[in-house]
mmCIF file of C-alpha atoms in Angstrom:
data_model
loop_
_atom_site.group_PDB
_atom_site.id
_atom_site.type_symbol
_atom_site.label_atom_id
_atom_site.label_comp_id
_atom_site.label_asym_id
_atom_site.label_seq_id
_atom_site.Cartn_x
_atom_site.Cartn_y
_atom_site.Cartn_z
ATOM 1 C CA ASP A 4 9.758 12.256 -13.641
ATOM 2 C CA ALA A 5 10.591 12.578 -9.962
ATOM 3 C CA GLY A 6 7.950 10.253 -8.561
ATOM 4 C CA VAL A 7 6.382 11.088 -5.263
ATOM 5 C CA ILE A 8 8.359 12.566 -2.965
ATOM 6 C CA GLN A 9 8.599 12.309 1.181
ATOM 7 C CA SER A 10 10.660 13.841 3.588
ATOM 8 C CA PRO A 11 12.037 13.427 5.666
ATOM 9 C CA ARG A 12 13.514 9.183 5.109
ATOM 10 C CA HIS A 13 13.453 8.569 9.084
ATOM 11 C CA GLU A 14 12.455 10.269 11.524
ATOM 12 C CA VAL A 15 13.582 9.921 15.798
ATOM 13 C CA THR A 16 11.516 11.616 18.394
ATOM 14 C CA GLU A 17 10.371 11.449 22.193
ATOM 15 C CA MET A 18 7.372 10.693 22.836
ATOM 16 C CA GLY A 19 5.071 13.939 23.079
ATOM 17 C CA GLN A 20 6.941 15.675 20.325
ATOM 18 C CA GLU A 21 5.209 17.004 17.291
ATOM 19 C CA VAL A 22 5.362 15.391 14.025
ATOM 20 C CA THR A 23 5.305 16.458 10.568
ATOM 21 C CA LEU A 24 5.554 14.185 7.940
ATOM 22 C CA ARG A 25 5.386 15.516 3.605
ATOM 23 C CA CYS A 26 4.931 14.683 0.460
ATOM 24 C CA LYS A 27 5.011 15.811 -3.203
ATOM 25 C CA PRO A 28 2.806 14.359 -5.316
ATOM 26 C CA ILE A 29 3.791 13.697 -9.006
ATOM 27 C CA SER A 30 2.816 16.139 -10.750
ATOM 28 C CA GLY A 31 -0.945 15.908 -12.491
ATOM 29 C CA HIS A 32 -1.992 13.421 -10.179
ATOM 30 C CA ASP A 33 -5.487 14.757 -8.501
ATOM 31 C CA TYR A 34 -5.334 12.149 -6.075
ATOM 32 C CA LEU A 35 -2.914 11.624 -2.633
ATOM 33 C CA PHE A 36 -3.170 9.351 0.111
ATOM 34 C CA TRP A 37 -1.258 8.791 3.693
ATOM 35 C CA TYR A 38 -1.093 5.663 4.465
ATOM 36 C CA ARG A 39 0.864 3.689 7.159
ATOM 37 C CA GLN A 40 2.710 0.189 7.179
ATOM 38 C CA THR A 41 3.176 -2.309 10.222
ATOM 39 C CA MET A 42 4.000 -5.346 11.313
ATOM 40 C CA MET A 43 0.784 -6.020 12.839
ATOM 41 C CA ARG A 44 -1.357 -4.468 11.330
ATOM 42 C CA GLY A 45 -0.044 -3.986 7.292
ATOM 43 C CA LEU A 46 -0.915 -1.144 5.159
ATOM 44 C CA GLU A 47 -3.489 1.280 6.169
ATOM 45 C CA LEU A 48 -5.372 4.029 4.249
ATOM 46 C CA LEU A 49 -5.221 7.621 6.982
ATOM 47 C CA ILE A 50 -6.577 9.952 4.531
ATOM 48 C CA TYR A 51 -7.046 10.498 0.870
ATOM 49 C CA PHE A 52 -7.426 13.520 -1.182
ATOM 50 C CA ASN A 53 -8.391 14.881 -4.126
ATOM 51 C CA ASN A 54 -8.042 17.608 -6.382
ATOM 52 C CA ASN A 55 -6.865 18.981 -2.346
ATOM 53 C CA VAL A 56 -9.754 18.388 -0.439
ATOM 54 C CA PRO A 57 -9.775 16.134 2.440
ATOM 55 C CA ILE A 58 -12.269 13.365 0.592
ATOM 56 C CA ASP A 59 -11.848 10.224 3.614
ATOM 57 C CA ASP A 60 -10.427 10.695 7.079
ATOM 58 C CA SER A 61 -11.879 7.757 8.384
ATOM 59 C CA GLY A 62 -8.734 5.465 8.681
ATOM 60 C CA MET A 63 -6.952 8.246 10.567
ATOM 61 C CA PRO A 64 -6.754 6.849 14.490
ATOM 62 C CA GLU A 65 -7.264 9.815 16.709
ATOM 63 C CA ASP A 66 -7.140 13.575 16.756
ATOM 64 C CA ARG A 67 -3.749 13.724 17.103
ATOM 65 C CA PHE A 68 -3.597 12.636 13.671
ATOM 66 C CA SER A 69 -3.942 16.193 10.992
ATOM 67 C CA ALA A 70 -3.479 16.410 7.322
ATOM 68 C CA LYS A 71 -2.801 19.168 4.811
ATOM 69 C CA MET A 72 -2.672 19.680 0.967
ATOM 70 C CA PRO A 73 -2.502 23.422 0.711
ATOM 71 C CA ASN A 74 -1.937 22.953 -3.083
ATOM 72 C CA ALA A 75 -1.630 20.450 -5.739
ATOM 73 C CA SER A 76 2.185 19.198 -4.956
ATOM 74 C CA PHE A 77 2.768 19.713 -1.771
ATOM 75 C CA SER A 78 0.898 17.445 1.817
ATOM 76 C CA THR A 79 1.769 17.211 5.602
ATOM 77 C CA LEU A 80 0.776 14.542 7.816
ATOM 78 C CA LYS A 81 1.187 15.676 11.932
ATOM 79 C CA ILE A 82 1.416 14.321 14.489
ATOM 80 C CA GLN A 83 0.963 16.325 17.718
ATOM 81 C CA PRO A 84 1.175 15.192 20.504
ATOM 82 C CA SER A 85 3.163 11.893 18.933
ATOM 83 C CA GLU A 86 2.912 8.543 21.103
ATOM 84 C CA PRO A 87 5.519 5.402 20.688
ATOM 85 C CA ARG A 88 2.731 3.130 19.497
ATOM 86 C CA ASP A 89 2.513 6.219 16.477
ATOM 87 C CA SER A 90 6.600 4.109 15.296
ATOM 88 C CA ALA A 91 5.197 2.766 11.661
ATOM 89 C CA VAL A 92 7.045 3.314 8.046
ATOM 90 C CA TYR A 93 4.281 6.057 7.001
ATOM 91 C CA PHE A 94 3.625 6.148 3.086
ATOM 92 C CA CYS A 95 2.159 9.137 0.496
ATOM 93 C CA ALA A 96 1.115 7.822 -2.283
ATOM 94 C CA SER A 97 -0.889 9.348 -6.509
ATOM 95 C CA SER A 98 -2.505 9.268 -8.604
ATOM 96 C CA PRO A 99 -3.454 10.616 -11.949
ATOM 97 C CA LEU A 100 -7.100 8.477 -12.391
ATOM 98 C CA ALA A 101 -9.984 7.596 -10.135
ATOM 99 C CA GLY A 102 -7.436 6.790 -7.657
ATOM 100 C CA THR A 103 -9.167 4.644 -4.817
ATOM 101 C CA TYR A 104 -9.428 1.298 -7.085
ATOM 102 C CA ASN A 105 -6.666 2.172 -9.819
ATOM 103 C CA GLU A 106 -2.771 2.276 -9.494
ATOM 104 C CA GLN A 107 -1.635 4.545 -6.659
ATOM 105 C CA PHE A 108 2.019 5.019 -6.749
ATOM 106 C CA PHE A 109 3.639 5.285 -3.769
ATOM 107 C CA GLY A 110 6.662 7.408 -1.957
ATOM 108 C CA PRO A 111 9.587 5.836 -0.381
ATOM 109 C CA GLY A 112 8.145 6.457 3.026
ATOM 110 C CA THR A 113 9.246 7.890 6.312
ATOM 111 C CA ARG A 114 10.135 5.299 9.194
ATOM 112 C CA LEU A 115 9.373 7.270 11.702
ATOM 113 C CA THR A 116 10.439 6.014 15.696
ATOM 114 C CA VAL A 117 9.092 7.672 18.844
ATOM 115 C CA LEU A 118 10.729 7.220 22.046
ATOM 116 C CA GLU B 7 -16.420 -4.585 7.190
ATOM 117 C CA ASP B 8 -14.189 -5.531 4.120
ATOM 118 C CA LYS B 9 -11.227 -7.894 4.195
ATOM 119 C CA VAL B 10 -8.373 -8.907 2.191
ATOM 120 C CA VAL B 11 -7.079 -12.402 3.281
ATOM 121 C CA GLN B 12 -3.829 -13.348 1.384
ATOM 122 C CA SER B 13 -2.119 -16.753 1.955
ATOM 123 C CA PRO B 14 0.714 -18.251 2.485
ATOM 124 C CA LEU B 15 1.307 -15.807 5.406
ATOM 125 C CA SER B 16 5.933 -16.849 4.136
ATOM 126 C CA LEU B 17 6.905 -19.390 1.768
ATOM 127 C CA VAL B 18 11.267 -19.830 1.611
ATOM 128 C CA VAL B 19 11.916 -21.549 -2.401
ATOM 129 C CA HIS B 20 14.669 -22.501 -3.689
ATOM 130 C CA GLU B 21 15.366 -20.376 -7.351
ATOM 131 C CA GLY B 22 13.404 -22.358 -10.140
ATOM 132 C CA ASP B 23 10.702 -23.320 -8.261
ATOM 133 C CA THR B 24 7.054 -22.418 -9.143
ATOM 134 C CA VAL B 25 4.699 -20.598 -6.893
ATOM 135 C CA THR B 26 1.283 -19.269 -5.990
ATOM 136 C CA LEU B 27 0.263 -16.787 -4.002
ATOM 137 C CA ASN B 28 -3.639 -16.648 -2.964
ATOM 138 C CA CYS B 29 -5.534 -13.559 -1.890
ATOM 139 C CA SER B 30 -9.105 -13.939 -1.018
ATOM 140 C CA TYR B 31 -11.674 -11.370 -0.658
ATOM 141 C CA GLU B 32 -14.335 -9.745 1.250
ATOM 142 C CA VAL B 33 -15.704 -5.960 0.122
ATOM 143 C CA THR B 34 -19.275 -4.101 -0.738
ATOM 144 C CA ASN B 35 -18.622 -2.393 -3.856
ATOM 145 C CA PHE B 36 -15.783 -4.011 -5.766
ATOM 146 C CA ARG B 37 -14.362 -2.277 -8.612
ATOM 147 C CA SER B 38 -10.201 -3.855 -9.163
ATOM 148 C CA LEU B 39 -7.786 -5.777 -7.560
ATOM 149 C CA LEU B 40 -4.028 -4.852 -7.929
ATOM 150 C CA TRP B 41 -0.851 -6.749 -6.828
ATOM 151 C CA TYR B 42 2.036 -5.164 -6.172
ATOM 152 C CA LYS B 43 5.756 -6.176 -4.614
ATOM 153 C CA GLN B 44 7.473 -4.511 -1.977
ATOM 154 C CA GLU B 45 10.858 -4.618 -1.169
ATOM 155 C CA LYS B 46 12.823 -3.307 1.346
ATOM 156 C CA LYS B 47 11.195 0.333 0.015
ATOM 157 C CA ALA B 48 7.840 1.345 -1.515
ATOM 158 C CA PRO B 49 4.923 -0.910 -3.138
ATOM 159 C CA THR B 50 5.444 -1.098 -6.711
ATOM 160 C CA PHE B 51 2.381 -2.216 -9.002
ATOM 161 C CA LEU B 52 2.163 -5.252 -10.527
ATOM 162 C CA PHE B 53 -1.207 -6.294 -12.116
ATOM 163 C CA MET B 54 -4.496 -4.813 -11.903
ATOM 164 C CA LEU B 55 -7.088 -7.447 -12.642
ATOM 165 C CA THR B 56 -11.124 -6.098 -12.909
ATOM 166 C CA SER B 57 -12.510 -9.372 -15.236
ATOM 167 C CA SER B 58 -12.829 -12.763 -14.312
ATOM 168 C CA GLY B 59 -10.847 -15.203 -16.006
ATOM 169 C CA ILE B 60 -8.638 -12.806 -17.929
ATOM 170 C CA GLU B 61 -4.874 -13.780 -17.202
ATOM 171 C CA LYS B 62 -2.782 -10.898 -17.087
ATOM 172 C CA LYS B 63 0.957 -11.703 -17.599
ATOM 173 C CA SER B 64 4.393 -9.844 -16.980
ATOM 174 C CA GLY B 65 7.701 -12.435 -18.098
ATOM 175 C CA ARG B 66 7.453 -14.997 -15.726
ATOM 176 C CA LEU B 67 4.710 -13.174 -12.815
ATOM 177 C CA SER B 68 0.951 -13.963 -13.891
ATOM 178 C CA SER B 69 -2.232 -13.290 -12.127
ATOM 179 C CA ILE B 70 -6.121 -14.255 -12.450
ATOM 180 C CA LEU B 71 -8.954 -12.978 -10.836
ATOM 181 C CA ASP B 72 -12.451 -14.849 -9.695
ATOM 182 C CA LYS B 73 -15.411 -12.678 -9.241
ATOM 183 C CA LYS B 74 -17.534 -15.494 -8.302
ATOM 184 C CA GLU B 75 -15.203 -17.124 -5.879
ATOM 185 C CA LEU B 76 -14.172 -13.691 -5.060
ATOM 186 C CA PHE B 77 -10.576 -14.982 -5.589
ATOM 187 C CA SER B 78 -7.028 -14.155 -7.176
ATOM 188 C CA ILE B 79 -4.027 -15.841 -7.351
ATOM 189 C CA LEU B 80 -0.070 -14.867 -8.535
ATOM 190 C CA ASN B 81 1.786 -17.469 -10.586
ATOM 191 C CA ILE B 82 5.815 -16.621 -10.585
ATOM 192 C CA THR B 83 7.319 -18.934 -12.563
ATOM 193 C CA ALA B 84 11.085 -20.336 -12.214
ATOM 194 C CA THR B 85 11.639 -17.691 -9.594
ATOM 195 C CA GLN B 86 14.781 -15.934 -8.539
ATOM 196 C CA THR B 87 16.427 -14.324 -5.856
ATOM 197 C CA GLY B 88 15.282 -10.917 -7.066
ATOM 198 C CA ASP B 89 11.841 -12.098 -7.054
ATOM 199 C CA SER B 90 12.282 -12.205 -3.044
ATOM 200 C CA ALA B 91 10.027 -9.373 -1.776
ATOM 201 C CA ILE B 92 6.412 -9.123 -0.194
ATOM 202 C CA TYR B 93 4.011 -9.387 -2.374
ATOM 203 C CA LEU B 94 0.350 -7.361 -1.619
ATOM 204 C CA CYS B 95 -2.987 -7.858 -2.804
ATOM 205 C CA ALA B 96 -5.251 -4.797 -2.484
ATOM 206 C CA VAL B 97 -9.188 -5.089 -3.265
ATOM 207 C CA GLY B 98 -10.513 -1.581 -5.188
ATOM 208 C CA THR B 99 -13.462 -0.323 -3.732
ATOM 209 C CA ASP B 100 -13.555 3.214 -2.232
ATOM 210 C CA LYS B 101 -10.288 3.107 -1.323
ATOM 211 C CA LEU B 102 -7.386 0.089 -2.017
ATOM 212 C CA ILE B 103 -8.025 -2.142 1.120
ATOM 213 C CA PHE B 104 -4.618 -3.749 1.359
ATOM 214 C CA GLY B 105 -4.258 -7.893 2.769
ATOM 215 C CA THR B 106 -0.892 -7.945 5.400
ATOM 216 C CA GLY B 107 1.354 -9.220 2.908
ATOM 217 C CA THR B 108 3.057 -12.833 1.934
ATOM 218 C CA ARG B 109 6.661 -12.589 2.066
ATOM 219 C CA LEU B 110 7.912 -14.969 -0.481
ATOM 220 C CA GLN B 111 11.979 -15.267 -0.072
ATOM 221 C CA VAL B 112 13.762 -17.430 -2.698
ATOM 222 C CA PHE B 113 17.227 -19.047 -2.141
ATOM 223 C CA PRO B 114 19.723 -20.285 -4.562
#
């Protein structure tokens, strides 16, 4: 099993540009989660999907952030326009069970730097 | 507001030492408590605890949960340099709420 796949692994962009992060969950996992990790705030849940449907997006910081899951094997997190304070590591995770309180499998993360 | 607090923030030990990492929580609708290890990449799962007083063990690592006092500990015995990492505690409610982690450094 390939595990959760994220791309790109690193992204450097300039303030104001659009950024799109991609995630492929483990096959058969019904839950998909997007997290952001910073030194100051640790690991924070942004949004999660169950069977491709967004369930809780209360962690999305503002309207500049959006996420989609068009099918069971693909999700995107978009930031438009990006700002320097968005610099962080963004993780995608998936889970086969009631993933909100069970083990979640994390991807390798995307390190985003906004200049 | 739900919160998860880990202590200490940072720990430096020598190989062979035993360490205890702490995680306390205040949440509504507690379902589980999970421990993860994070090296320079993605967090990897260690344990999930749901019942008080039942120790989970894997090699030199063990963990226990106290639902009355609202905390968990993670013990690592005979530490090795490969144990150096950030250890994350997460409490499962309607989502996983992570603490900010304990950074463990093990020197030879």
